[in-house]
Amino acid sequence: MGTRHEHLWSTESDHPTSEGVVSYQRCACGERRVTLLPAVRVVQARTAVPSGGRSDR
């Protein structure tokens, strides 16, 4: 059995996708993993009524 250690991940490559950014990473011990940083969804805020303006008409 190998010695347990805390992995030190380095990114081999990363690619933007419709779901977010996919990263292919590896550790010096040979272990590999794939991670996903989810895409941020931007929601447009409603336009505010200027101070003193009328919003009922």
GROMACS .gro file of C-alpha atoms in nm, residues 7-36:
model
   30
    7HIS     CA    1  -0.254   1.581  -0.296
    8LEU     CA    2  -0.094   1.887  -0.452
    9TRP     CA    3  -0.298   1.931  -0.770
   10SER     CA    4  -0.161   2.101  -1.079
   11THR     CA    5  -0.380   2.184  -1.377
   12GLU     CA    6  -0.278   2.019  -1.703
   13SER     CA    7  -0.549   2.193  -1.905
   14ASP     CA    8  -0.883   2.366  -1.866
   15HIS     CA    9  -1.163   2.437  -2.109
   16PRO     CA   10  -1.476   2.654  -2.100
   17THR     CA   11  -1.799   2.461  -2.162
   18SER     CA   12  -2.169   2.547  -2.146
   19GLU     CA   13  -2.172   2.408  -1.790
   20GLY     CA   14  -1.865   2.601  -1.671
   21VAL     CA   15  -1.488   2.548  -1.681
   22VAL     CA   16  -1.363   2.187  -1.684
   23SER     CA   17  -1.010   2.136  -1.546
   24TYR     CA   18  -0.794   1.827  -1.588
   25GLN     CA   19  -0.555   1.801  -1.295
   26ARG     CA   20  -0.285   1.567  -1.168
   27CYS     CA   21  -0.080   1.512  -0.855
   28ALA     CA   22   0.290   1.422  -0.846
   29CYS     CA   23   0.187   1.076  -0.713
   30GLY     CA   24   0.016   1.004  -1.048
   31GLU     CA   25  -0.345   1.049  -0.929
   32ARG     CA   26  -0.564   1.244  -1.172
   33ARG     CA   27  -0.898   1.422  -1.139
   34VAL     CA   28  -1.142   1.629  -1.341
   35THR     CA   29  -1.312   1.928  -1.179
   36LEU     CA   30  -1.592   2.160  -1.289
   0.00000   0.00000   0.00000
